[in-house]
Coordinates of C-alpha atoms and ligand atoms in Angstrom, one line a residue:
Chain E
X348 CA 146.5 74.5 29.3
X349 CA 143.7 75.2 26.8
X350 CA 144.3 75.0 23.2
X351 CA 143.3 78.5 22.1
X352 CA 145.4 81.5 23.2
X353 CA 144.0 84.6 25.0
X354 CA 146.6 86.9 23.5
X355 CA 148.4 86.5 20.2
X356 CA 151.3 88.8 19.2
X357 CA 152.5 88.8 15.6
X358 CA 155.7 90.4 14.5
X359 CA 155.3 93.4 16.8
X360 CA 157.9 96.2 16.6
X361 CA 158.0 99.4 18.5
X362 CA 161.3 101.3 18.0
X363 CA 162.2 104.7 19.3
X364 CA 165.6 104.5 17.6
X365 CA 167.6 101.7 16.1
X366 CA 168.0 99.0 18.8
X367 CA 165.9 101.0 21.2
X368 CA 162.4 99.5 21.9
X369 CA 161.3 96.0 20.8
X370 CA 161.5 94.3 17.5
X371 CA 159.7 91.5 15.6
X372 CA 158.1 90.0 18.7
X373 CA 155.8 87.0 18.3
X374 CA 154.3 85.2 21.2
X375 CA 151.1 83.6 22.5
X376 CA 149.6 83.7 26.0
X377 CA 147.1 81.1 27.2
X378 CA 144.2 81.5 29.7
X379 CA 145.4 81.1 33.2
X380 CA 149.1 81.2 32.2
X381 CA 151.8 83.4 33.8
X382 CA 154.3 84.5 31.2
X383 CA 157.5 86.2 32.4
X384 CA 159.5 88.6 30.3
X385 CA 163.0 88.9 31.6
X386 CA 166.1 90.8 30.5
X387 CA 168.3 93.7 31.6
X388 CA 167.1 97.2 31.8
X389 CA 167.0 98.6 28.2
X390 CA 166.2 95.2 26.7
X391 CA 162.9 96.5 25.5
X392 CA 160.7 94.5 27.9
X393 CA 158.8 97.4 29.3
X394 CA 158.2 98.8 25.9
X395 CA 156.8 95.4 24.9
X396 CA 154.5 95.2 27.9
X397 CA 153.1 98.7 27.2
X398 CA 152.4 97.8 23.6
X399 CA 150.8 94.5 24.6
X400 CA 148.5 96.2 27.0
X401 CA 147.1 98.6 24.4
X402 CA 148.9 101.7 25.8
X403 CA 151.5 102.2 23.1
X404 CA 150.8 101.8 19.4
X405 CA 153.5 99.7 17.7
X406 CA 155.2 100.7 14.4
X407 CA 154.4 97.3 12.9
X408 CA 152.8 94.0 13.7
X409 CA 149.6 93.3 15.6
X410 CA 148.2 92.3 19.0
X411 CA 145.1 90.1 19.0
X412 CA 143.0 89.5 22.1
X413 CA 140.2 87.0 22.6
X414 CA 137.6 88.7 24.8
X415 CA 135.1 87.3 27.2
X416 CA 132.6 86.9 24.4
X417 CA 135.2 84.8 22.6
X418 CA 135.7 87.4 19.8
X419 CA 139.2 88.1 18.5
X420 CA 140.0 91.8 18.7
X421 CA 142.8 93.5 16.9
X422 CA 143.9 96.0 19.6
X423 CA 145.2 98.8 17.5
X424 CA 142.3 98.6 15.1
X425 CA 139.8 99.2 17.9
X426 CA 138.6 102.7 18.7
X427 CA 140.5 104.1 21.7
X428 CA 137.3 104.1 23.8
X429 CA 137.2 100.3 23.4
X430 CA 140.8 99.9 24.4
X431 CA 140.2 102.0 27.5
X432 CA 137.1 99.9 28.3
X433 CA 139.2 96.7 28.1
X434 CA 141.8 98.2 30.4
X435 CA 139.2 98.9 33.1
X436 CA 137.2 95.7 32.7
X437 CA 138.8 92.5 31.3
X438 CA 142.4 93.7 32.0
X439 CA 144.4 95.1 34.8
X440 CA 147.8 96.9 34.9
X441 CA 150.0 96.8 38.0
X442 CA 152.8 99.4 37.8
X443 CA 156.1 99.3 39.5
X444 CA 155.5 102.7 41.1
X445 CA 152.2 102.8 43.0
X446 CA 151.8 106.5 42.1
X447 CA 151.5 105.5 38.4
X448 CA 148.7 103.1 39.2
X449 CA 146.9 104.7 42.1
X450 CA 145.0 108.0 42.7
X451 CA 147.1 109.3 45.6
X452 CA 144.5 112.1 46.3
X453 CA 141.6 109.9 47.2
X454 CA 141.0 107.1 49.8
X455 CA 141.9 103.5 49.4
X456 CA 138.2 102.6 49.1
X457 CA 137.7 105.1 46.3
X458 CA 140.8 103.7 44.5
X459 CA 139.3 100.2 44.6
X460 CA 135.8 101.4 43.8
X461 CA 136.8 103.5 40.8
X462 CA 136.6 100.8 38.2
X463 CA 133.3 99.7 39.5
X464 CA 131.9 103.2 39.1
X465 CA 133.5 103.5 35.7
X466 CA 131.6 100.5 34.5
X467 CA 128.3 102.0 35.8
X468 CA 127.9 100.7 39.4
X469 CA 125.9 103.3 41.3
X470 CA 125.2 101.8 44.7
X471 CA 127.5 103.3 47.3
X472 CA 126.9 100.5 49.8
X473 CA 127.8 97.8 47.3
X474 CA 130.9 99.6 46.1
X475 CA 132.1 100.0 49.7
X476 CA 131.3 96.3 50.5
X477 CA 133.5 95.3 47.5
X478 CA 136.2 97.6 48.6
X479 CA 136.3 96.0 52.1
X480 CA 136.2 92.5 50.6
X481 CA 139.1 93.2 48.3
X482 CA 141.1 94.9 51.1
X483 CA 140.7 91.7 53.1
X484 CA 141.7 89.5 50.1
X485 CA 144.9 91.4 49.6
X486 CA 145.5 91.4 53.4
X487 CA 145.1 95.1 54.0
X488 CA 143.8 96.5 57.3
X489 CA 140.1 97.2 56.5
X490 CA 140.0 99.9 59.1
X491 CA 142.2 102.0 56.8
X492 CA 139.7 102.0 53.9
X493 CA 139.2 105.8 54.2
X494 CA 142.9 106.6 54.4
X495 CA 144.8 108.0 51.4
X496 CA 147.4 105.8 49.7
X497 CA 150.2 108.2 50.6
X498 CA 149.8 107.2 54.2
X499 CA 150.4 103.5 53.2
X500 CA 153.8 101.8 53.1
X501 CA 155.3 100.7 49.8
X502 CA 154.1 97.1 50.2
X503 CA 150.6 98.2 51.2
X504 CA 150.4 100.5 48.1
X505 CA 151.2 97.5 45.9
X506 CA 148.5 95.5 47.6
X507 CA 146.1 98.3 47.0
X508 CA 147.1 98.6 43.4
X509 CA 146.4 94.8 43.0
X510 CA 143.0 95.1 44.7
X511 CA 142.1 98.1 42.5
X512 CA 142.8 96.1 39.4
X513 CA 141.1 92.8 40.4
X514 CA 137.8 94.3 41.6
X515 CA 136.3 94.0 38.1
X516 CA 137.5 90.4 37.8
X517 CA 139.9 90.8 34.9
X518 CA 141.0 87.8 32.8
X519 CA 144.4 89.3 32.0
X520 CA 146.8 91.4 34.2
X521 CA 150.0 93.1 33.0
X522 CA 152.6 93.7 35.7
X523 CA 155.7 95.8 35.4
X524 CA 158.2 94.9 38.2
X525 CA 155.4 94.7 40.8
X526 CA 157.9 94.0 43.6
X527 CA 160.7 96.2 42.4
X528 CA 162.0 98.6 45.0
X529 CA 160.4 96.8 48.0
X530 CA 162.3 95.2 50.9
X531 CA 163.1 91.6 50.4
X532 CA 160.7 90.4 53.2
X533 CA 157.9 92.6 51.8
X534 CA 158.6 91.3 48.3
X535 CA 158.3 87.7 49.4
X536 CA 154.9 88.3 51.0
X537 CA 153.6 90.1 47.9
X538 CA 154.8 87.3 45.7
X539 CA 153.0 84.8 47.9
X540 CA 149.8 86.9 47.6
X541 CA 150.2 87.1 43.8
X542 CA 150.7 83.4 43.5
X543 CA 147.5 82.7 45.5
X544 CA 145.4 85.2 43.6
X545 CA 146.6 84.0 40.2
X546 CA 145.7 80.5 41.1
X547 CA 142.4 81.2 42.8
X548 CA 141.2 83.6 40.1
X549 CA 142.7 81.7 37.2
X550 CA 144.3 84.9 35.9
X551 CA 146.5 85.1 32.9
X552 CA 149.5 87.4 33.6
X553 CA 152.3 88.9 31.7
X554 CA 154.9 90.0 34.1
X555 CA 158.0 92.0 33.3
X556 CA 160.9 91.5 35.7
X557 CA 164.7 91.7 35.9
X558 CA 164.6 89.5 38.9
X559 CA 165.0 85.8 37.9
X560 CA 163.9 84.7 41.4
X561 CA 160.6 86.5 40.9
X562 CA 160.3 84.9 37.5
X563 CA 160.9 81.5 38.8
X564 CA 158.3 81.9 41.6
X565 CA 155.5 83.2 39.4
X566 CA 156.0 82.4 35.8
X567 CA 155.3 79.1 34.0
X568 CA 156.9 80.2 30.8
X569 CA 159.7 82.7 30.1
X570 CA 160.7 85.0 27.3
X571 CA 164.3 86.3 27.5
X572 CA 164.9 89.6 25.7
X573 CA 168.1 91.3 24.7
X574 CA 168.5 94.5 22.5
X575 CA 164.7 94.5 21.8
X576 CA 164.5 91.0 20.6
X577 CA 163.5 87.6 22.0
X578 CA 166.6 85.5 22.3
X579 CA 165.1 82.5 24.1
X580 CA 161.7 81.2 25.2
X581 CA 160.5 78.1 27.0
X582 CA 159.2 76.7 30.2
X583 CA 160.6 78.6 33.2
X584 CA 162.5 75.7 34.8
X585 CA 163.9 74.7 31.4
X586 CA 165.2 78.2 30.6
X587 CA 166.6 78.8 34.0
X588 CA 168.1 75.4 34.7
X589 CA 169.3 74.6 31.2
X590 CA 169.7 77.9 29.3
X591 CA 170.5 77.5 25.6
X592 CA 171.4 81.0 24.4
X593 CA 174.7 82.4 25.6
X594 CA 173.0 85.6 26.8
X595 CA 170.6 83.6 29.0
X596 CA 173.5 81.6 30.3
X597 CA 175.2 84.9 31.4
X598 CA 171.9 86.1 32.9
X599 CA 171.4 82.9 34.9
X600 CA 175.0 82.8 36.1
X601 CA 174.4 86.2 37.6
X602 CA 177.4 87.6 35.7
X603 CA 175.1 90.4 34.6
X604 CA 173.7 92.6 37.3
X605 CA 170.6 94.5 36.2
Chain T
X1007 CA 117.8 150.8 18.5
X1008 CA 118.0 154.4 19.3
X1009 CA 121.6 155.6 18.7
X1010 CA 121.3 158.5 21.0
X1011 CA 121.2 156.2 24.0
X1012 CA 124.5 154.5 23.2
X1013 CA 127.7 156.0 24.4
X1014 CA 129.6 157.8 21.6
X1015 CA 132.3 155.9 19.8
X1016 CA 131.2 152.5 20.9
X1017 CA 129.5 149.7 19.0
X1018 CA 126.2 148.3 20.2
X1019 CA 126.9 146.1 23.2
X1020 CA 130.6 147.0 23.1
X1021 CA 131.9 144.1 21.0
X1022 CA 132.4 144.6 17.2
X1023 CA 130.0 142.8 14.9
X1024 CA 132.6 140.3 13.7
X1025 CA 133.4 139.2 17.3
X1026 CA 129.7 138.9 18.1
X1027 CA 129.3 136.7 15.0
X1028 CA 132.2 134.5 16.1
X1029 CA 130.6 134.1 19.6
X1030 CA 127.2 133.4 18.1
X1031 CA 128.8 130.6 16.0
X1032 CA 130.3 129.1 19.1
X1033 CA 126.9 129.4 20.8
X1034 CA 125.1 127.6 17.9
X1035 CA 127.6 124.8 18.2
X1036 CA 127.1 124.7 22.0
X1037 CA 123.3 124.5 21.6
X1038 CA 123.7 121.8 19.0
X1039 CA 125.8 119.7 21.5
X1040 CA 124.2 120.2 24.9
X1041 CA 126.8 120.4 27.7
X1042 CA 129.8 120.3 25.4
X1043 CA 132.4 123.0 26.0
X1044 CA 133.1 125.0 22.9
X1045 CA 136.3 127.0 22.8
X1046 CA 135.9 130.5 21.5
X1047 CA 138.2 133.4 20.7
X1048 CA 137.4 135.3 23.9
X1049 CA 137.9 139.1 23.9
X1050 CA 139.0 141.4 26.6
X1051 CA 136.2 143.2 28.3
X1052 CA 136.6 146.4 30.2
X1053 CA 136.4 144.5 33.5
X1054 CA 138.8 142.0 35.1
X1055 CA 138.3 138.2 35.0
X1056 CA 136.2 137.1 37.9
X1057 CA 133.7 139.8 37.2
X1058 CA 131.8 137.8 34.7
X1059 CA 133.6 138.7 31.5
X1060 CA 132.5 135.3 29.9
X1061 CA 128.9 135.9 30.7
X1062 CA 129.2 139.5 29.4
X1063 CA 130.6 138.4 26.1
X1064 CA 127.7 135.9 25.7
X1065 CA 125.2 138.6 26.6
X1066 CA 126.8 141.1 24.2
X1067 CA 126.6 138.5 21.4
X1068 CA 122.8 137.8 21.9
X1069 CA 121.4 141.1 23.2
X1070 CA 119.1 143.0 20.8
X1071 CA 117.6 146.5 21.0
X1072 CA 114.2 145.0 22.1
X1073 CA 115.6 143.0 24.9
X1074 CA 114.8 143.7 28.5
X1075 CA 117.8 142.9 30.6
X1076 CA 118.1 141.7 34.2
X1077 CA 121.4 141.1 36.0
X1078 CA 121.7 139.2 39.3
X1079 CA 124.6 138.2 41.6
X1080 CA 123.8 135.7 44.3
X1081 CA 120.1 136.3 43.5
X1082 CA 120.3 140.1 44.1
X1083 CA 120.0 142.9 41.5
X1084 CA 121.7 145.4 43.7
X1085 CA 125.2 144.0 44.4
X1086 CA 128.2 145.8 42.9
X1087 CA 128.8 143.2 40.3
X1088 CA 125.2 143.1 39.1
X1089 CA 124.9 146.9 39.2
X1090 CA 128.0 147.5 37.1
X1091 CA 127.2 144.9 34.5
X1092 CA 123.6 146.3 34.2
X1093 CA 124.9 149.8 33.9
X1094 CA 127.5 148.7 31.3
X1095 CA 124.8 147.2 29.0
X1096 CA 122.4 150.1 29.6
X1097 CA 125.1 152.5 28.6
X1098 CA 126.2 150.5 25.5
X1099 CA 122.9 149.2 24.2
X1100 CA 120.2 151.5 25.5
X1101 CA 118.0 148.5 26.3
X1102 CA 115.4 148.5 29.0
X1103 CA 116.5 146.9 32.2
X1104 CA 114.4 145.4 34.9
X1105 CA 114.7 143.7 38.3
X1106 CA 111.6 141.6 37.7
X1107 CA 112.4 138.1 36.5
X1108 CA 109.1 137.8 34.7
X1109 CA 109.6 141.0 32.7
X1110 CA 113.2 140.1 31.5
X1111 CA 113.9 138.6 28.2
X1112 CA 117.6 138.2 29.0
X1113 CA 119.0 137.4 32.4
X1114 CA 122.7 137.4 33.2
X1115 CA 123.4 135.6 36.5
X1116 CA 126.2 134.7 38.9
X1117 CA 125.6 132.0 41.4
X1118 CA 121.8 131.6 41.2
X1119 CA 118.9 130.7 39.1
X1120 CA 115.8 132.9 39.7
X1121 CA 113.1 131.2 41.8
X1122 CA 110.3 132.2 39.3
X1123 CA 110.1 129.5 36.6
X1124 CA 111.7 130.8 33.4
X1125 CA 109.7 130.7 30.2
X1126 CA 110.4 129.8 26.5
X1127 CA 110.9 133.5 25.5
X1128 CA 113.7 134.0 28.0
X1129 CA 117.5 133.4 27.9
X1130 CA 119.6 132.8 31.0
X1131 CA 123.3 133.6 30.8
X1132 CA 125.6 132.2 33.4
X1133 CA 128.9 133.6 34.4
X1134 CA 131.3 130.7 34.8
X1135 CA 134.7 130.7 36.7
X1136 CA 135.8 127.1 36.0
X1137 CA 134.1 125.4 33.1
X1138 CA 135.8 122.0 33.4
X1139 CA 134.1 119.6 35.8
X1140 CA 136.9 117.1 35.6
X1141 CA 139.7 119.6 36.4
X1142 CA 139.8 118.7 40.1
X1143 CA 141.2 115.3 39.3
X1144 CA 142.8 115.8 36.0
X1145 CA 145.0 118.9 35.4
X1146 CA 145.7 118.1 31.7
X1147 CA 143.4 119.8 29.2
X1148 CA 144.3 117.2 26.6
X1149 CA 143.3 114.4 28.9
X1150 CA 140.0 116.0 30.1
X1151 CA 139.0 116.5 26.4
X1152 CA 139.7 112.8 25.8
X1153 CA 137.7 111.8 28.9
X1154 CA 134.7 113.8 27.6
X1155 CA 135.1 112.4 24.1
X1156 CA 135.2 108.8 25.4
X1157 CA 132.6 109.4 28.1
X1158 CA 135.3 108.2 30.6
X1159 CA 133.5 109.6 33.6
X1160 CA 134.2 107.2 36.4
X1161 CA 136.2 109.8 38.4
X1162 CA 133.1 112.0 38.9
X1163 CA 131.5 109.3 41.1
X1164 CA 134.9 108.8 42.8
X1165 CA 134.5 112.4 44.1
X1166 CA 131.0 111.7 45.4
X1167 CA 132.1 108.4 46.9
X1168 CA 134.8 110.3 48.9
X1169 CA 132.2 112.8 50.1
X1170 CA 130.0 109.9 51.5
X1171 CA 133.0 108.0 52.9
X1172 CA 134.2 111.1 54.9
X1173 CA 131.0 112.9 55.7
X1174 CA 128.3 110.3 55.5
X1175 CA 126.5 112.2 52.7
X1176 CA 127.3 114.0 49.5
X1177 CA 128.8 117.2 50.9
X1178 CA 129.1 119.0 47.6
X1179 CA 126.7 121.9 47.7
X1180 CA 127.8 124.3 45.0
X1181 CA 128.8 123.6 41.4
X1182 CA 127.3 120.2 41.8
X1183 CA 128.1 118.2 38.6
X1184 CA 125.3 117.3 36.2
X1185 CA 124.9 115.0 33.2
X1186 CA 123.4 116.9 30.3
X1187 CA 121.2 115.1 27.7
X1188 CA 122.5 111.8 28.9
X1189 CA 125.9 112.5 27.3
X1190 CA 128.2 115.3 28.7
X1191 CA 129.1 115.9 32.3
X1192 CA 128.9 119.6 33.0
X1193 CA 129.8 122.1 35.7
X1194 CA 126.7 124.2 36.3
X1195 CA 128.8 127.1 37.6
X1196 CA 128.8 127.8 41.3
X1197 CA 125.0 127.8 41.7
X1198 CA 123.8 126.0 44.9
X1199 CA 122.6 122.5 44.2
X1200 CA 119.2 123.8 45.3
X1201 CA 119.0 125.3 41.8
X1202 CA 120.1 122.1 39.9
X1203 CA 116.6 120.7 39.4
X1204 CA 115.5 124.0 37.7
X1205 CA 117.9 123.3 34.9
X1206 CA 116.1 120.1 34.0
X1207 CA 113.7 120.5 31.2
X1208 CA 113.8 124.3 31.6
X1209 CA 111.7 126.0 28.9
X1210 CA 114.3 128.9 28.6
X1211 CA 117.6 128.7 26.8
X1212 CA 120.6 128.4 29.2
X1213 CA 124.0 129.7 28.0
X1214 CA 127.3 129.5 29.9
X1215 CA 130.3 131.7 29.4
X1216 CA 133.8 131.3 30.9
X1217 CA 135.9 134.4 30.2
X1218 CA 139.3 133.3 31.5
X1219 CA 139.2 129.8 30.0
X1220 CA 137.4 131.0 26.9
X1221 CA 134.7 128.3 26.8
X1222 CA 131.0 128.5 26.0
X1223 CA 128.5 125.8 26.7
X1224 CA 124.7 125.5 26.6
X1225 CA 121.6 123.7 27.6
X1226 CA 118.8 124.1 25.0
X1227 CA 115.2 124.4 26.1
X1228 CA 113.6 121.2 27.4
X1229 CA 116.8 119.2 27.9
X1230 CA 117.4 116.5 30.5
X1231 CA 119.8 117.6 33.2
X1232 CA 120.5 115.0 35.9
X1233 CA 122.5 115.6 39.0
X1234 CA 125.0 112.8 39.6
X1235 CA 124.3 110.6 42.6
X1236 CA 124.2 107.0 44.0
X1237 CA 121.1 104.8 44.2
X1238 CA 121.4 104.6 48.0
X1239 CA 122.5 108.3 48.3
X1240 CA 120.1 110.1 45.9
X1241 CA 120.6 113.7 45.0
X1242 CA 118.9 116.1 47.5
X1243 CA 118.6 119.8 47.6
X1244 CA 119.3 122.1 50.5
X1245 CA 116.4 122.5 53.0
X1246 CA 115.8 124.9 55.8
X1247 CA 113.9 124.6 59.0
X1248 CA 113.4 128.4 58.9
X1249 CA 111.3 130.4 56.5
X1250 CA 112.1 133.8 54.9
X1251 CA 111.9 136.4 57.6
X1252 CA 110.5 138.9 55.1
X1253 CA 108.0 137.0 52.9
X1254 CA 107.7 133.8 54.9
X1255 CA 108.7 131.6 51.9
X1256 CA 109.4 128.0 52.7
X1257 CA 110.4 127.0 49.2
X1258 CA 113.1 129.5 48.2
X1259 CA 116.8 129.4 48.7
X1260 CA 117.6 131.3 51.9
X1261 CA 120.7 133.3 53.0
X1262 CA 121.6 133.5 56.6
X1263 CA 122.2 137.2 57.5
X1264 CA 123.3 138.9 60.6
X1265 CA 120.8 141.7 61.3
X1266 CA 122.5 143.9 64.0
X1267 CA 125.5 144.4 66.3
X1268 CA 124.2 141.8 68.7
X1269 CA 124.6 139.1 66.0
X1270 CA 120.9 138.5 65.6
X1271 CA 120.6 136.0 62.8
X1272 CA 117.8 135.7 60.3
X1273 CA 117.1 133.9 57.0
X1274 CA 115.9 135.8 54.0
X1275 CA 115.4 134.9 50.3
X1276 CA 118.5 135.2 48.2
X1277 CA 116.3 136.0 45.2
X1278 CA 115.4 139.6 46.0
X1279 CA 112.8 139.9 43.2
X1280 CA 111.1 136.7 44.3
X1281 CA 110.9 138.0 47.9
X1282 CA 109.6 141.4 46.8
X1283 CA 107.0 140.0 44.6
X1284 CA 105.6 137.8 47.4
X1285 CA 105.6 140.9 49.6
X1286 CA 106.2 141.2 53.4
X1287 CA 104.2 139.1 55.8
X1288 CA 101.4 141.1 57.2
X1289 CA 101.9 140.6 60.9
X1290 CA 105.7 141.1 60.9
X1291 CA 106.0 144.2 58.7
X1292 CA 104.1 147.4 58.3
X1293 CA 105.4 149.4 55.4
X1294 CA 104.6 153.0 54.9
X1295 CA 103.1 153.2 51.4
X1296 CA 105.4 155.9 50.1
X1297 CA 108.7 154.4 51.2
X1298 CA 110.7 153.1 48.2
X1299 CA 111.6 149.5 48.6
X1300 CA 115.2 148.8 48.1
X1301 CA 116.1 145.3 49.2
X1302 CA 114.8 142.7 51.6
X1303 CA 117.6 143.6 54.0
X1304 CA 116.5 147.2 54.0
X1305 CA 113.0 146.2 54.7
X1306 CA 114.1 144.0 57.5
X1307 CA 116.3 146.6 59.0
X1308 CA 113.5 149.1 59.1
X1309 CA 111.3 146.7 61.0
X1310 CA 113.9 146.0 63.7
Ligands
ZN2461 ZN1 111.5 136.1 51.1

């Protein structure tokens, strides 16, 4: 692990109502690291993810990001155009529901190509070539490049969403329950794919999940949240095998069902 | 202005002076920010939406007693839409009207740009049904405004990408999106893409009015207007193997028309004034000198 973080969160709070949202969150994320945020639904983990990924301005605190030019950016002091630029270049966001992350009305190839076009690529042949390459990399049938995502299965839609994000070679990807709602066998294959991609591309990932098995498989480090606050943090094996906080102990013992 | 020629009880050009000033302010803003859609407090016109009420309000705001007005619809001066708008302004301003592009100081149009190159002392007013070029992919007005503000235009090429993926070429032929002055993506109204290059560096002022959505936008004289495309699929205009059956033109926009009950097809200029000015081809047509010329279709019918 490198010594300088990629993302630095200082005392971030985003509350909709007392106890609703997330509060006083501080954490660091390092290049190439996969950080899992776990907790029950309502624990504030999704609010936190949205705030970290520049899509929800916090009430207090700051999120700092070190960009590809090695400059530290204070996300919510940037103009919105810059935040959007980050989201389609150096970052990616994989949503739980494919319809939130895909354009359902246009073909798979257009979905993958959109970010390339948004950053100024104007050669159709090259954009299409990239689309085909990424479909192969996420193990989608390339002959379906001109089909719309609503003709794809749930698992295929998630693969497409991943390809659509990775096409600009982001350094940091935010994932919100990326395998939620999928059949167990489909889930396992997507997790395998994500593991491979994260390793091969040296991606830093912040992944929100209620599923500790997913967290164990993907994340090197865990943050456990309850009632909007971090109650425990540490290396994944440590947290799951030897939980210190009573809430984490409950979570691990599967007494709590999400 | 000669008051006697204006219908009793109406203001010059129908709209009251305050409304005209309001529209002119919107027009000035539109000219200052080429391609940017300026909201304006649109007024009801005595015609339904879809009949060019946006263009009419713009025309009413800029027309003066010395103007010479031409109104075209699909290139023709004699369609119902063009005739009623021309009659309306003749009735309510008393200005001179013309069918000749070169004689007009003000041209209101639906669906075409005249073939004759427009000049610095002319204004072209477009009737616009849907002003927002991003609407096809983004239904929210708040979001499209943000996309314009942030130049977040990737989706425009997504649309062209889809065309090529499904048809092998860019299949959009009308309302083909353009980039104005290197900054704003603009819907040129449903003109054929054939007319897009005419907007680029045009010496005349181009004004666009959308009545239903209450938006005005503009292209000042000599402004860059670029049709979106890909490097390996460059923008191209429509082309015909045929030439105009009346004037023989190879370089104008042609309409395919059915000439008789047998379904005989022919191609003729959509711009009737252009066609008439060129005159009929000697060998194919022999006009009696005293017959008044109405439209190219009439000419063609007489020859068949
Ligand atoms: Zn002709």
